């Protein structure tokens, strides 16, 4: 026997996509239940993205989740591109009138969970064997196990917000689903350390030893990445080796300000571009990493998840308010248009900034020419800035 629950929208996954969707629906009087495979501690401890587009900041603020972000987040007016020691600043504010917000995804997630729970939200952390069924019917069910007992949620809609390794995407029949993928031949080794950032703005560096990124979480906590091999083992990277490698890649001027310290987190992430089309199957809607992945070079993954959820919440609210299904019907096509533009930007930034193992001398010359062009052209710089601060929602 299963315990039966009833709600309007069953959300699978309590990452930023699932949590924000639940909040936006709640703000419009629509009920949801969230099923999350991991524990709350695990979800709140994950170190992920760091940069929020202007539109994401607006979305979080409008949803009522922006209070601590506005207090503790760092507004950035620009970032730097470096190429073998030469620098070019992308003046985001001057070129677009907009800024980005540096505020960790970990903090966004904590803020969202705290607010949803304080409002009495149902979030089943530790839900096992989550399985959406009958999603093409008007009464989909989501089955799962929790604390050893069987449960099922009866709902009108299922939101698959369960990330790249979730179950939802596979619920979209293989005969309906098309996927597009590029796996890059390298990864990013990232560390977090309680040291002041090397620069008050981010630095993306193409260096002959490999890409490096200087980012931060606050004025006392730094986040750094270096390109590494996909076969690399974290055990091969002592803190000292990481700091030496970063120093070599970011150029002498920046390196002079680098403060070393013990790492408090260290991990390797693969780089991938991926899109699943369509993002709807019957009454199941995919949002965020469940439907698409971008390499982190453009700082877009979290922002894309937020953009999907803005559309999806609008579509569901419109359905419940007026019975108008047009927004739901257009969800996949509208999102995908924007997603492909963001895929393009993330791919472009990745191609420009990394060392490719099988790259020819010609490929390297092209990267250098791209950098020189951007550095000499306000138009080219503006194109980068426009994408980095975030393309408008349609
Ligand atoms: P998430 O965050 O992966 O959340 C999915 C949730 O679903 C749960 N789940 C399940 N729950 C129930 N049943 C199942 N079968 C389930 N399977 C999975 C998971 O436990 C999880 O809680 O997806 P969401 O919400 O779509 O959010 C996407 C973002 O997390 C992601 O795009 C970003 O972190 C990507 N990203 C960055 N994005 C940016 O916008 N700016 C950045 O600066 C940036 N930097 C990054 C990044 C991702 C990185 N890694 C580690 C992949 C830097 C890195 C290193
Ligand atoms: C981060 O701070 O983790 C970060 C910043 C910018 C990126 C990717 C990751 O492009």
mmCIF file with all atom_site columns, C-alpha atoms in Angstrom, residues 47-52 72-80 100-107 191-204 213-225 388:
data_model
loop_
_atom_site.group_PDB
_atom_site.id
_atom_site.type_symbol
_atom_site.label_atom_id
_atom_site.label_alt_id
_atom_site.label_comp_id
_atom_site.label_asym_id
_atom_site.label_entity_id
_atom_site.label_seq_id
_atom_site.pdbx_PDB_ins_code
_atom_site.Cartn_x
_atom_site.Cartn_y
_atom_site.Cartn_z
_atom_site.occupancy
_atom_site.B_iso_or_equiv
_atom_site.pdbx_formal_charge
_atom_site.auth_seq_id
_atom_site.auth_comp_id
_atom_site.auth_asym_id
_atom_site.auth_atom_id
_atom_site.pdbx_PDB_model_num
ATOM 1  C CA . UNK A 1 47  ? 29.465 24.250 -4.229  1.00 0.00 ? 47  UNK A CA 1
ATOM 2  C CA . UNK A 1 48  ? 28.283 25.293 -7.668  1.00 0.00 ? 48  UNK A CA 1
ATOM 3  C CA . UNK A 1 49  ? 27.745 28.527 -9.576  1.00 0.00 ? 49  UNK A CA 1
ATOM 4  C CA . UNK A 1 50  ? 28.762 32.015 -8.530  1.00 0.00 ? 50  UNK A CA 1
ATOM 5  C CA . UNK A 1 51  ? 27.479 34.599 -11.002 1.00 0.00 ? 51  UNK A CA 1
ATOM 6  C CA . UNK A 1 52  ? 23.885 35.819 -11.365 1.00 0.00 ? 52  UNK A CA 1
ATOM 7  C CA . UNK A 1 72  ? 25.797 40.183 0.985   1.00 0.00 ? 72  UNK A CA 1
ATOM 8  C CA . UNK A 1 73  ? 26.147 39.772 -2.783  1.00 0.00 ? 73  UNK A CA 1
ATOM 9  C CA . UNK A 1 74  ? 28.785 41.679 -4.737  1.00 0.00 ? 74  UNK A CA 1
ATOM 10 C CA . UNK A 1 75  ? 27.664 43.714 -7.746  1.00 0.00 ? 75  UNK A CA 1
ATOM 11 C CA . UNK A 1 76  ? 30.275 43.601 -10.507 1.00 0.00 ? 76  UNK A CA 1
ATOM 12 C CA . UNK A 1 77  ? 30.591 46.217 -13.260 1.00 0.00 ? 77  UNK A CA 1
ATOM 13 C CA . UNK A 1 78  ? 32.953 44.189 -15.442 1.00 0.00 ? 78  UNK A CA 1
ATOM 14 C CA . UNK A 1 79  ? 35.318 41.240 -15.808 1.00 0.00 ? 79  UNK A CA 1
ATOM 15 C CA . UNK A 1 80  ? 38.704 40.621 -17.380 1.00 0.00 ? 80  UNK A CA 1
ATOM 16 C CA . UNK A 1 100 ? 26.056 40.949 -12.590 1.00 0.00 ? 100 UNK A CA 1
ATOM 17 C CA . UNK A 1 101 ? 25.824 39.748 -8.988  1.00 0.00 ? 101 UNK A CA 1
ATOM 18 C CA . UNK A 1 102 ? 28.444 37.500 -7.437  1.00 0.00 ? 102 UNK A CA 1
ATOM 19 C CA . UNK A 1 103 ? 26.523 35.423 -4.878  1.00 0.00 ? 103 UNK A CA 1
ATOM 20 C CA . UNK A 1 104 ? 27.027 31.680 -4.545  1.00 0.00 ? 104 UNK A CA 1
ATOM 21 C CA . UNK A 1 105 ? 24.425 29.178 -5.701  1.00 0.00 ? 105 UNK A CA 1
ATOM 22 C CA . UNK A 1 106 ? 24.936 27.524 -2.314  1.00 0.00 ? 106 UNK A CA 1
ATOM 23 C CA . UNK A 1 107 ? 23.621 30.673 -0.616  1.00 0.00 ? 107 UNK A CA 1
ATOM 24 C CA . UNK A 1 191 ? 39.048 25.155 -5.184  1.00 0.00 ? 191 UNK A CA 1
ATOM 25 C CA . UNK A 1 192 ? 37.445 27.327 -2.565  1.00 0.00 ? 192 UNK A CA 1
ATOM 26 C CA . UNK A 1 193 ? 39.655 29.052 -0.012  1.00 0.00 ? 193 UNK A CA 1
ATOM 27 C CA . UNK A 1 194 ? 39.196 31.590 2.750   1.00 0.00 ? 194 UNK A CA 1
ATOM 28 C CA . UNK A 1 195 ? 41.607 34.084 1.235   1.00 0.00 ? 195 UNK A CA 1
ATOM 29 C CA . UNK A 1 196 ? 40.889 37.507 -0.273  1.00 0.00 ? 196 UNK A CA 1
ATOM 30 C CA . UNK A 1 197 ? 40.286 37.326 -4.056  1.00 0.00 ? 197 UNK A CA 1
ATOM 31 C CA . UNK A 1 198 ? 43.284 38.102 -6.251  1.00 0.00 ? 198 UNK A CA 1
ATOM 32 C CA . UNK A 1 199 ? 41.287 40.797 -8.067  1.00 0.00 ? 199 UNK A CA 1
ATOM 33 C CA . UNK A 1 200 ? 38.037 42.599 -7.326  1.00 0.00 ? 200 UNK A CA 1
ATOM 34 C CA . UNK A 1 201 ? 36.674 41.442 -10.699 1.00 0.00 ? 201 UNK A CA 1
ATOM 35 C CA . UNK A 1 202 ? 36.700 37.978 -12.299 1.00 0.00 ? 202 UNK A CA 1
ATOM 36 C CA . UNK A 1 203 ? 39.614 37.018 -14.560 1.00 0.00 ? 203 UNK A CA 1
ATOM 37 C CA . UNK A 1 204 ? 39.166 34.462 -17.381 1.00 0.00 ? 204 UNK A CA 1
ATOM 38 C CA . UNK A 1 213 ? 39.493 31.458 -13.773 1.00 0.00 ? 213 UNK A CA 1
ATOM 39 C CA . UNK A 1 214 ? 39.702 33.709 -10.724 1.00 0.00 ? 214 UNK A CA 1
ATOM 40 C CA . UNK A 1 215 ? 36.339 34.135 -9.057  1.00 0.00 ? 215 UNK A CA 1
ATOM 41 C CA . UNK A 1 216 ? 35.091 34.708 -5.530  1.00 0.00 ? 216 UNK A CA 1
ATOM 42 C CA . UNK A 1 217 ? 32.245 34.277 -3.103  1.00 0.00 ? 217 UNK A CA 1
ATOM 43 C CA . UNK A 1 218 ? 32.989 37.318 -0.911  1.00 0.00 ? 218 UNK A CA 1
ATOM 44 C CA . UNK A 1 219 ? 35.849 39.699 -0.183  1.00 0.00 ? 219 UNK A CA 1
ATOM 45 C CA . UNK A 1 220 ? 37.323 37.018 2.098   1.00 0.00 ? 220 UNK A CA 1
ATOM 46 C CA . UNK A 1 221 ? 36.515 33.857 0.134   1.00 0.00 ? 221 UNK A CA 1
ATOM 47 C CA . UNK A 1 222 ? 38.012 33.001 -3.259  1.00 0.00 ? 222 UNK A CA 1
ATOM 48 C CA . UNK A 1 223 ? 36.940 30.509 -5.909  1.00 0.00 ? 223 UNK A CA 1
ATOM 49 C CA . UNK A 1 224 ? 39.575 29.511 -8.468  1.00 0.00 ? 224 UNK A CA 1
ATOM 50 C CA . UNK A 1 225 ? 39.583 27.035 -11.340 1.00 0.00 ? 225 UNK A CA 1
ATOM 51 C CA . UNK A 1 388 ? 27.280 37.847 -20.075 1.00 0.00 ? 388 UNK A CA 1
#
